[in-house]
């Protein structure tokens, strides 16, 4: 029986904190010692492939979600389905059978259970694309799984759950699955982080950074996930508030990546700073993080092998 990979979550609350920057660099560093899958589950704006300098995210397949189909022969236009649909996807005109707005449907299935006449049937629709490809860097190779929601879709959770499931399939014979989540702190982030052994919360020393750090740490606490914190662009503001929050949530380790032109330049070129500027301070910090994560992974692999 194959064991579960070590799942490393990387999240940041708000967008633009540098979580994809951290996740992609860690993927390359960890791939020097372990078999790695990097899952870009920021389904609304996946950009890991761009940070890795790739022109495309790879071979694609459809992401499908549950979607109800109305059997008009059975429908009595009673309206029970519209009453339980909390996204407003079911529209009723008086005396007429319902209409379902696909992009508003979250695929929750409540309407199926609510229909007293068995007039709602299970179906599905395409809500996005899933991409898989191999990534080769100068220091190591790994697999990249990317989820991408179709433009105009309102609900991210089904695409997040699908992408996470596919990433776990790809990682079943690997050591590590790195999950790079989307921005925010809602249900879809909790779903993406489920099963993580550790969460690296990437934040920045700004009031919004502090607000979102608390939200993401709350998710980790609710799911019993250990936490580390990276203060990105650590030299742009005071960190007192971040440290206070970290203390409150028992964050185990704090790393600081200063703002630096090396990061900006590698970013612009689609290169990883740990490869492009290995002697820079950001690259040094990222290597330290990778070493400490490696120790956890090794321990976890040993524990799994022990009877
Ligand atoms: S599956 Fe859920 S969201 Fe979609 S139409 Fe039915 S009740 Fe509404
Ligand atoms: S609950 Fe069933 S019967 Fe009633 S309107 Fe909806 S689909 Fe038609």
mmCIF file of C-alpha atoms and ligand atoms in Angstrom:
data_model
loop_
_atom_site.group_PDB
_atom_site.id
_atom_site.type_symbol
_atom_site.label_atom_id
_atom_site.label_comp_id
_atom_site.label_asym_id
_atom_site.label_seq_id
_atom_site.Cartn_x
_atom_site.Cartn_y
_atom_site.Cartn_z
ATOM 1 C CA UNK A 1 0.000 0.000 0.000
ATOM 2 C CA UNK A 2 1.392 3.427 -0.960
ATOM 3 C CA UNK A 3 1.587 6.069 1.750
ATOM 4 C CA UNK A 4 0.183 9.566 1.573
ATOM 5 C CA UNK A 5 2.708 12.226 0.563
ATOM 6 C CA UNK A 6 3.783 14.847 3.071
ATOM 7 C CA UNK A 7 1.470 17.788 2.333
ATOM 8 C CA UNK A 8 2.984 21.245 2.705
ATOM 9 C CA UNK A 9 0.452 24.086 2.478
ATOM 10 C CA UNK A 10 1.520 27.550 1.358
ATOM 11 C CA UNK A 11 -1.063 30.276 1.768
ATOM 12 C CA UNK A 12 -1.202 33.976 2.349
ATOM 13 C CA UNK A 13 -4.685 35.317 2.975
ATOM 14 C CA UNK A 14 -4.563 38.284 0.638
ATOM 15 C CA UNK A 15 -3.215 38.075 -2.902
ATOM 16 C CA UNK A 16 0.223 39.401 -3.779
ATOM 17 C CA UNK A 17 2.011 38.419 -0.567
ATOM 18 C CA UNK A 18 4.408 36.176 -2.479
ATOM 19 C CA UNK A 19 3.003 32.714 -1.703
ATOM 20 C CA UNK A 20 3.489 31.500 -5.289
ATOM 21 C CA UNK A 21 7.036 32.876 -5.192
ATOM 22 C CA UNK A 22 7.683 30.833 -2.024
ATOM 23 C CA UNK A 23 5.884 27.704 -3.302
ATOM 24 C CA UNK A 24 7.724 27.568 -6.650
ATOM 25 C CA UNK A 25 11.165 28.151 -5.114
ATOM 26 C CA UNK A 26 10.506 25.525 -2.424
ATOM 27 C CA UNK A 27 9.337 23.045 -5.083
ATOM 28 C CA UNK A 28 12.665 23.375 -6.908
ATOM 29 C CA UNK A 29 14.723 23.191 -3.696
ATOM 30 C CA UNK A 30 12.853 20.197 -2.270
ATOM 31 C CA UNK A 31 13.029 18.374 -5.614
ATOM 32 C CA UNK A 32 16.801 18.083 -5.073
ATOM 33 C CA UNK A 33 16.089 15.524 -2.330
ATOM 34 C CA UNK A 34 12.506 14.334 -2.736
ATOM 35 C CA UNK A 35 9.930 13.400 -5.371
ATOM 36 C CA UNK A 36 7.736 16.496 -5.467
ATOM 37 C CA UNK A 37 4.374 17.564 -6.870
ATOM 38 C CA UNK A 38 3.498 21.252 -6.812
ATOM 39 C CA UNK A 39 -0.252 21.948 -6.985
ATOM 40 C CA UNK A 40 -1.300 25.445 -8.015
ATOM 41 C CA UNK A 41 -4.789 25.593 -6.504
ATOM 42 C CA UNK A 42 -5.181 29.342 -6.947
ATOM 43 C CA UNK A 43 -7.880 28.426 -9.474
ATOM 44 C CA UNK A 44 -8.978 32.005 -10.170
ATOM 45 C CA UNK A 45 -5.495 33.209 -11.090
ATOM 46 C CA UNK A 46 -2.973 30.360 -11.263
ATOM 47 C CA UNK A 47 0.476 31.725 -12.079
ATOM 48 C CA UNK A 48 3.043 29.184 -10.860
ATOM 49 C CA UNK A 49 3.759 28.111 -14.447
ATOM 50 C CA UNK A 50 4.578 31.729 -15.330
ATOM 51 C CA UNK A 51 6.888 32.103 -12.318
ATOM 52 C CA UNK A 52 8.616 28.941 -13.517
ATOM 53 C CA UNK A 53 9.159 30.512 -16.938
ATOM 54 C CA UNK A 54 6.845 28.037 -18.713
ATOM 55 C CA UNK A 55 4.807 29.054 -21.729
ATOM 56 C CA UNK A 56 1.900 26.800 -20.869
ATOM 57 C CA UNK A 57 0.742 24.860 -17.813
ATOM 58 C CA UNK A 58 0.704 21.515 -19.676
ATOM 59 C CA UNK A 59 -1.668 18.838 -20.889
ATOM 60 C CA UNK A 60 -5.258 19.716 -20.064
ATOM 61 C CA UNK A 61 -8.442 17.941 -19.033
ATOM 62 C CA UNK A 62 -11.868 19.306 -18.110
ATOM 63 C CA UNK A 63 -12.815 20.093 -14.538
ATOM 64 C CA UNK A 64 -16.431 18.999 -14.173
ATOM 65 C CA UNK A 65 -18.869 19.870 -11.439
ATOM 66 C CA UNK A 66 -22.291 18.569 -10.471
ATOM 67 C CA UNK A 67 -25.133 20.356 -12.264
ATOM 68 C CA UNK A 68 -28.863 19.548 -11.933
ATOM 69 C CA UNK A 69 -30.992 18.762 -14.985
ATOM 70 C CA UNK A 70 -34.761 19.304 -14.866
ATOM 71 C CA UNK A 71 -37.078 16.569 -16.059
ATOM 72 C CA UNK A 72 -39.839 18.812 -17.409
ATOM 73 C CA UNK A 73 -42.262 15.888 -17.724
ATOM 74 C CA UNK A 74 -42.194 15.458 -13.942
ATOM 75 C CA UNK A 75 -41.789 19.095 -12.842
ATOM 76 C CA UNK A 76 -44.938 20.663 -11.357
ATOM 77 C CA UNK A 77 -43.373 24.118 -10.921
ATOM 78 C CA UNK A 78 -43.854 23.827 -7.151
ATOM 79 C CA UNK A 79 -40.810 26.012 -6.431
ATOM 80 C CA UNK A 80 -39.328 23.836 -3.657
ATOM 81 C CA UNK A 81 -35.949 23.711 -5.428
ATOM 82 C CA UNK A 82 -35.699 27.511 -5.738
ATOM 83 C CA UNK A 83 -36.404 27.904 -2.006
ATOM 84 C CA UNK A 84 -33.364 25.819 -0.984
ATOM 85 C CA UNK A 85 -30.959 27.215 -3.583
ATOM 86 C CA UNK A 86 -28.930 29.727 -1.578
ATOM 87 C CA UNK A 87 -26.891 30.983 -4.533
ATOM 88 C CA UNK A 88 -29.903 32.259 -6.489
ATOM 89 C CA UNK A 89 -29.117 29.920 -9.382
ATOM 90 C CA UNK A 90 -32.757 28.759 -9.734
ATOM 91 C CA UNK A 91 -35.097 31.341 -11.206
ATOM 92 C CA UNK A 92 -38.882 30.832 -11.215
ATOM 93 C CA UNK A 93 -41.496 32.749 -13.171
ATOM 94 C CA UNK A 94 -45.038 32.331 -11.842
ATOM 95 C CA UNK A 95 -46.602 29.035 -12.929
ATOM 96 C CA UNK A 96 -43.576 28.093 -15.042
ATOM 97 C CA UNK A 97 -40.912 25.464 -14.432
ATOM 98 C CA UNK A 98 -37.592 26.753 -13.057
ATOM 99 C CA UNK A 99 -34.581 27.901 -15.027
ATOM 100 C CA UNK A 100 -31.075 27.222 -13.715
ATOM 101 C CA UNK A 101 -28.282 29.750 -14.227
ATOM 102 C CA UNK A 102 -25.163 27.561 -14.672
ATOM 103 C CA UNK A 103 -22.551 30.054 -13.503
ATOM 104 C CA UNK A 104 -24.381 30.734 -10.244
ATOM 105 C CA UNK A 105 -24.723 27.045 -9.395
ATOM 106 C CA UNK A 106 -22.265 25.842 -6.740
ATOM 107 C CA UNK A 107 -23.114 22.180 -7.335
ATOM 108 C CA UNK A 108 -24.388 21.753 -3.745
ATOM 109 C CA UNK A 109 -27.128 19.239 -4.761
ATOM 110 C CA UNK A 110 -29.673 20.738 -2.314
ATOM 111 C CA UNK A 111 -32.271 21.054 -5.101
ATOM 112 C CA UNK A 112 -32.073 17.321 -5.860
ATOM 113 C CA UNK A 113 -32.988 16.442 -2.287
ATOM 114 C CA UNK A 114 -35.654 19.165 -2.072
ATOM 115 C CA UNK A 115 -37.634 18.184 -5.157
ATOM 116 C CA UNK A 116 -40.701 16.178 -4.029
ATOM 117 C CA UNK A 117 -41.369 14.851 -7.541
ATOM 118 C CA UNK A 118 -37.930 13.474 -8.498
ATOM 119 C CA UNK A 119 -37.844 16.032 -11.294
ATOM 120 C CA UNK A 120 -34.254 17.111 -10.605
ATOM 121 C CA UNK A 121 -31.726 14.738 -12.108
ATOM 122 C CA UNK A 122 -27.953 14.636 -11.565
ATOM 123 C CA UNK A 123 -25.841 16.004 -14.410
ATOM 124 C CA UNK A 124 -22.555 17.851 -14.775
ATOM 125 C CA UNK A 125 -20.923 20.727 -16.602
ATOM 126 C CA UNK A 126 -17.411 21.939 -17.350
ATOM 127 C CA UNK A 127 -16.273 24.672 -14.953
ATOM 128 C CA UNK A 128 -12.572 24.848 -15.749
ATOM 129 C CA UNK A 129 -9.396 23.113 -16.864
ATOM 130 C CA UNK A 130 -6.859 20.988 -15.056
ATOM 131 C CA UNK A 131 -3.284 20.913 -16.356
ATOM 132 C CA UNK A 132 -0.452 18.506 -15.578
ATOM 133 C CA UNK A 133 3.169 18.771 -16.716
ATOM 134 C CA UNK A 134 6.724 17.909 -15.778
ATOM 135 C CA UNK A 135 8.989 20.794 -14.800
ATOM 136 C CA UNK A 136 12.747 20.601 -15.152
ATOM 137 C CA UNK A 137 14.998 23.156 -13.461
ATOM 138 C CA UNK A 138 18.779 23.376 -13.146
ATOM 139 C CA UNK A 139 18.582 21.968 -9.624
ATOM 140 C CA UNK A 140 15.759 19.428 -9.849
ATOM 141 C CA UNK A 141 12.565 18.228 -11.509
ATOM 142 C CA UNK A 142 9.015 17.963 -10.266
ATOM 143 C CA UNK A 143 5.437 17.680 -11.445
ATOM 144 C CA UNK A 144 3.149 20.711 -11.676
ATOM 145 C CA UNK A 145 -0.645 20.379 -11.366
ATOM 146 C CA UNK A 146 -2.640 23.527 -12.124
ATOM 147 C CA UNK A 147 -6.358 24.170 -11.685
ATOM 148 C CA UNK A 148 -7.962 26.970 -13.685
ATOM 149 C CA UNK A 149 -11.564 28.140 -13.278
ATOM 150 C CA UNK A 150 -13.484 29.172 -16.417
ATOM 151 C CA UNK A 151 -13.909 32.923 -16.758
ATOM 152 C CA UNK A 152 -17.152 34.173 -15.203
ATOM 153 C CA UNK A 153 -17.616 31.207 -12.832
ATOM 154 C CA UNK A 154 -18.811 32.370 -9.419
ATOM 155 C CA UNK A 155 -17.863 29.419 -7.222
ATOM 156 C CA UNK A 156 -14.314 28.232 -6.616
ATOM 157 C CA UNK A 157 -14.802 25.271 -4.187
ATOM 158 C CA UNK A 158 -15.708 22.589 -6.787
ATOM 159 C CA UNK A 159 -12.623 23.459 -8.892
ATOM 160 C CA UNK A 160 -10.423 23.559 -5.785
ATOM 161 C CA UNK A 161 -11.650 20.166 -4.577
ATOM 162 C CA UNK A 162 -11.196 18.638 -8.048
ATOM 163 C CA UNK A 163 -7.657 20.049 -8.415
ATOM 164 C CA UNK A 164 -6.635 18.877 -4.947
ATOM 165 C CA UNK A 165 -7.970 15.386 -5.660
ATOM 166 C CA UNK A 166 -6.049 15.187 -8.959
ATOM 167 C CA UNK A 167 -2.906 16.525 -7.289
ATOM 168 C CA UNK A 168 -3.177 13.796 -4.639
ATOM 169 C CA UNK A 169 -3.517 11.199 -7.411
ATOM 170 C CA UNK A 170 -0.387 12.561 -9.117
ATOM 171 C CA UNK A 171 1.429 12.544 -5.760
ATOM 172 C CA UNK A 172 0.514 9.000 -4.730
ATOM 173 C CA UNK A 173 3.979 7.666 -5.556
ATOM 174 C CA UNK A 174 5.774 10.869 -4.461
ATOM 175 C CA UNK A 175 7.198 12.146 -1.168
ATOM 176 C CA UNK A 176 5.848 15.683 -1.057
ATOM 177 C CA UNK A 177 2.789 17.570 -2.270
ATOM 178 C CA UNK A 178 3.144 21.356 -2.057
ATOM 179 C CA UNK A 179 -0.251 23.063 -2.145
ATOM 180 C CA UNK A 180 -0.180 26.688 -3.270
ATOM 181 C CA UNK A 181 -3.653 28.024 -2.385
ATOM 182 C CA UNK A 182 -5.621 30.957 -3.739
ATOM 183 C CA UNK A 183 -6.068 34.268 -1.971
ATOM 184 C CA UNK A 184 -8.652 34.628 0.789
ATOM 185 C CA UNK A 185 -9.633 32.580 3.776
ATOM 186 C CA UNK A 186 -12.941 30.916 2.835
ATOM 187 C CA UNK A 187 -14.117 27.343 2.374
ATOM 188 C CA UNK A 188 -12.049 26.755 -0.726
ATOM 189 C CA UNK A 189 -8.812 27.604 1.104
ATOM 190 C CA UNK A 190 -9.733 25.235 3.936
ATOM 191 C CA UNK A 191 -10.462 22.519 1.339
ATOM 192 C CA UNK A 192 -7.118 23.109 -0.387
ATOM 193 C CA UNK A 193 -5.211 22.887 2.914
ATOM 194 C CA UNK A 194 -6.966 19.794 4.216
ATOM 195 C CA UNK A 195 -4.459 17.120 5.234
ATOM 196 C CA UNK A 196 -1.479 19.513 5.374
ATOM 197 C CA UNK A 197 1.221 18.533 7.875
ATOM 198 C CA UNK A 198 2.365 22.123 8.029
ATOM 199 C CA UNK A 199 1.172 25.454 6.679
ATOM 200 C CA UNK A 200 3.601 28.176 5.715
ATOM 201 C CA UNK A 201 1.674 31.436 6.026
ATOM 202 C CA UNK A 202 3.257 34.034 3.760
ATOM 203 C CA UNK A 203 2.515 37.564 4.882
ATOM 204 C CA UNK A 204 3.893 41.093 4.750
ATOM 205 C CA UNK A 205 4.274 43.874 7.332
ATOM 206 C CA UNK A 206 1.180 45.909 6.395
ATOM 207 C CA UNK A 207 -2.208 46.297 8.170
ATOM 208 C CA UNK A 208 -3.915 44.174 5.477
ATOM 209 C CA UNK A 209 -1.164 41.563 5.766
ATOM 210 C CA UNK A 210 -1.815 41.321 9.518
ATOM 211 C CA UNK A 211 -5.580 41.071 9.046
ATOM 212 C CA UNK A 212 -5.282 38.256 6.519
ATOM 213 C CA UNK A 213 -2.593 36.456 8.496
ATOM 214 C CA UNK A 214 -5.034 36.091 11.377
ATOM 215 C CA UNK A 215 -7.709 34.711 9.025
ATOM 216 C CA UNK A 216 -5.409 32.091 7.526
ATOM 217 C CA UNK A 217 -4.032 31.061 10.934
ATOM 218 C CA UNK A 218 -7.602 30.649 12.132
ATOM 219 C CA UNK A 219 -8.180 28.123 9.319
ATOM 220 C CA UNK A 220 -5.002 26.279 10.304
ATOM 221 C CA UNK A 221 -6.092 26.186 13.947
ATOM 222 C CA UNK A 222 -9.575 24.919 12.985
ATOM 223 C CA UNK A 223 -7.981 22.106 10.972
ATOM 224 C CA UNK A 224 -5.268 21.294 13.486
ATOM 225 C CA UNK A 225 -2.416 22.225 11.135
ATOM 226 C CA UNK A 226 0.977 23.322 12.497
ATOM 227 C CA UNK A 227 2.115 26.718 11.219
ATOM 228 C CA UNK A 228 5.256 28.578 10.222
ATOM 229 C CA UNK A 229 5.322 32.128 8.946
ATOM 230 C CA UNK A 230 7.356 33.906 6.281
ATOM 231 C CA UNK A 231 7.339 37.687 6.471
ATOM 232 C CA UNK A 232 7.923 38.639 2.854
ATOM 233 C CA UNK A 233 9.319 42.102 2.054
ATOM 234 C CA UNK A 234 10.114 42.170 5.762
ATOM 235 C CA UNK A 235 11.923 45.509 5.527
ATOM 236 C CA UNK A 236 8.951 47.557 4.239
ATOM 237 C CA UNK A 237 7.197 48.082 7.586
ATOM 238 C CA UNK A 238 6.991 47.237 11.298
ATOM 239 C CA UNK A 239 6.425 43.580 12.139
ATOM 240 C CA UNK A 240 5.169 43.948 15.752
ATOM 241 C CA UNK A 241 1.540 43.192 14.890
ATOM 242 C CA UNK A 242 2.497 40.116 12.834
ATOM 243 C CA UNK A 243 4.609 38.757 15.683
ATOM 244 C CA UNK A 244 1.806 39.365 18.178
ATOM 245 C CA UNK A 245 -0.611 37.375 15.989
ATOM 246 C CA UNK A 246 1.990 34.647 15.418
ATOM 247 C CA UNK A 247 2.396 34.323 19.182
ATOM 248 C CA UNK A 248 -1.353 34.161 19.715
ATOM 249 C CA UNK A 249 -1.647 31.292 17.196
ATOM 250 C CA UNK A 250 1.476 29.412 18.333
ATOM 251 C CA UNK A 251 3.321 29.846 15.035
ATOM 252 C CA UNK A 252 6.389 27.666 15.448
ATOM 253 C CA UNK A 253 8.918 29.426 13.240
ATOM 254 C CA UNK A 254 9.282 32.855 11.678
ATOM 255 C CA UNK A 255 11.426 33.562 8.602
ATOM 256 C CA UNK A 256 12.038 36.933 6.995
ATOM 257 C CA UNK A 257 12.625 37.597 3.295
ATOM 258 C CA UNK A 258 13.663 41.206 2.715
ATOM 259 C CA UNK A 259 12.512 43.171 -0.308
ATOM 260 C CA UNK A 260 15.307 42.924 -2.848
ATOM 261 C CA UNK A 261 15.930 43.761 -6.460
ATOM 262 C CA UNK A 262 17.159 40.203 -7.107
ATOM 263 C CA UNK A 263 13.652 38.890 -6.444
ATOM 264 C CA UNK A 264 12.051 41.499 -8.699
ATOM 265 C CA UNK A 265 14.527 40.765 -11.500
ATOM 266 C CA UNK A 266 14.127 36.989 -11.357
ATOM 267 C CA UNK A 267 10.351 37.413 -11.148
ATOM 268 C CA UNK A 268 10.340 39.565 -14.280
ATOM 269 C CA UNK A 269 12.460 37.014 -16.151
ATOM 270 C CA UNK A 270 10.312 34.025 -15.089
ATOM 271 C CA UNK A 271 13.286 32.581 -13.172
ATOM 272 C CA UNK A 272 13.527 31.244 -9.654
ATOM 273 C CA UNK A 273 15.626 33.380 -7.324
ATOM 274 C CA UNK A 274 17.194 30.274 -5.735
ATOM 275 C CA UNK A 275 18.621 29.403 -9.159
ATOM 276 C CA UNK A 276 19.116 32.845 -10.704
ATOM 277 C CA UNK A 277 20.596 34.545 -7.608
ATOM 278 C CA UNK A 278 21.570 31.752 -5.206
ATOM 279 C CA UNK A 279 23.775 34.050 -3.105
ATOM 280 C CA UNK A 280 21.058 36.655 -2.490
ATOM 281 C CA UNK A 281 19.498 36.965 0.963
ATOM 282 C CA UNK A 282 16.033 35.798 -0.243
ATOM 283 C CA UNK A 283 17.613 32.651 -1.739
ATOM 284 C CA UNK A 284 19.498 32.000 1.515
ATOM 285 C CA UNK A 285 16.294 32.281 3.565
ATOM 286 C CA UNK A 286 14.382 30.017 1.167
ATOM 287 C CA UNK A 287 17.139 27.387 1.421
ATOM 288 C CA UNK A 288 16.880 27.544 5.202
ATOM 289 C CA UNK A 289 13.118 27.043 5.011
ATOM 290 C CA UNK A 290 13.625 24.110 2.602
ATOM 291 C CA UNK A 291 16.169 22.515 4.955
ATOM 292 C CA UNK A 292 13.794 22.755 7.889
ATOM 293 C CA UNK A 293 10.896 21.383 5.840
ATOM 294 C CA UNK A 294 13.190 18.573 4.624
ATOM 295 C CA UNK A 295 13.848 17.552 8.223
ATOM 296 C CA UNK A 296 10.089 17.300 8.833
ATOM 297 C CA UNK A 297 9.557 15.306 5.645
ATOM 298 C CA UNK A 298 12.341 12.855 6.501
ATOM 299 C CA UNK A 299 10.906 12.369 9.971
ATOM 300 C CA UNK A 300 7.446 11.798 8.531
ATOM 301 C CA UNK A 301 8.757 9.279 5.973
ATOM 302 C CA UNK A 302 10.608 7.372 8.712
ATOM 303 C CA UNK A 303 7.500 7.337 10.926
ATOM 304 C CA UNK A 304 5.403 5.986 8.062
ATOM 305 C CA UNK A 305 7.904 3.181 7.360
ATOM 306 C CA UNK A 306 8.205 2.169 11.040
ATOM 307 C CA UNK A 307 5.835 -0.642 12.095
HETATM 308 S S1 LIG B 1 -27.023 22.379 -7.071
HETATM 309 FE FE1 LIG B 1 -27.234 23.851 -5.380
HETATM 310 S S2 LIG B 1 -26.544 25.809 -6.245
HETATM 311 FE FE2 LIG B 1 -26.964 24.434 -7.985
HETATM 312 S S3 LIG B 1 -29.048 24.862 -8.562
HETATM 313 FE FE3 LIG B 1 -29.122 23.155 -7.107
HETATM 314 S S4 LIG B 1 -29.430 24.112 -5.101
HETATM 315 FE FE4 LIG B 1 -28.780 25.742 -6.511
HETATM 316 S S1 LIG B 2 -38.810 21.195 -6.851
HETATM 317 FE FE1 LIG B 2 -38.952 19.774 -8.560
HETATM 318 S S2 LIG B 2 -41.071 19.892 -9.193
HETATM 319 FE FE2 LIG B 2 -40.728 21.650 -7.903
HETATM 320 S S3 LIG B 2 -40.156 23.265 -9.338
HETATM 321 FE FE3 LIG B 2 -38.246 22.339 -8.701
HETATM 322 S S4 LIG B 2 -37.872 20.759 -10.244
HETATM 323 FE FE4 LIG B 2 -40.001 21.353 -10.455
#
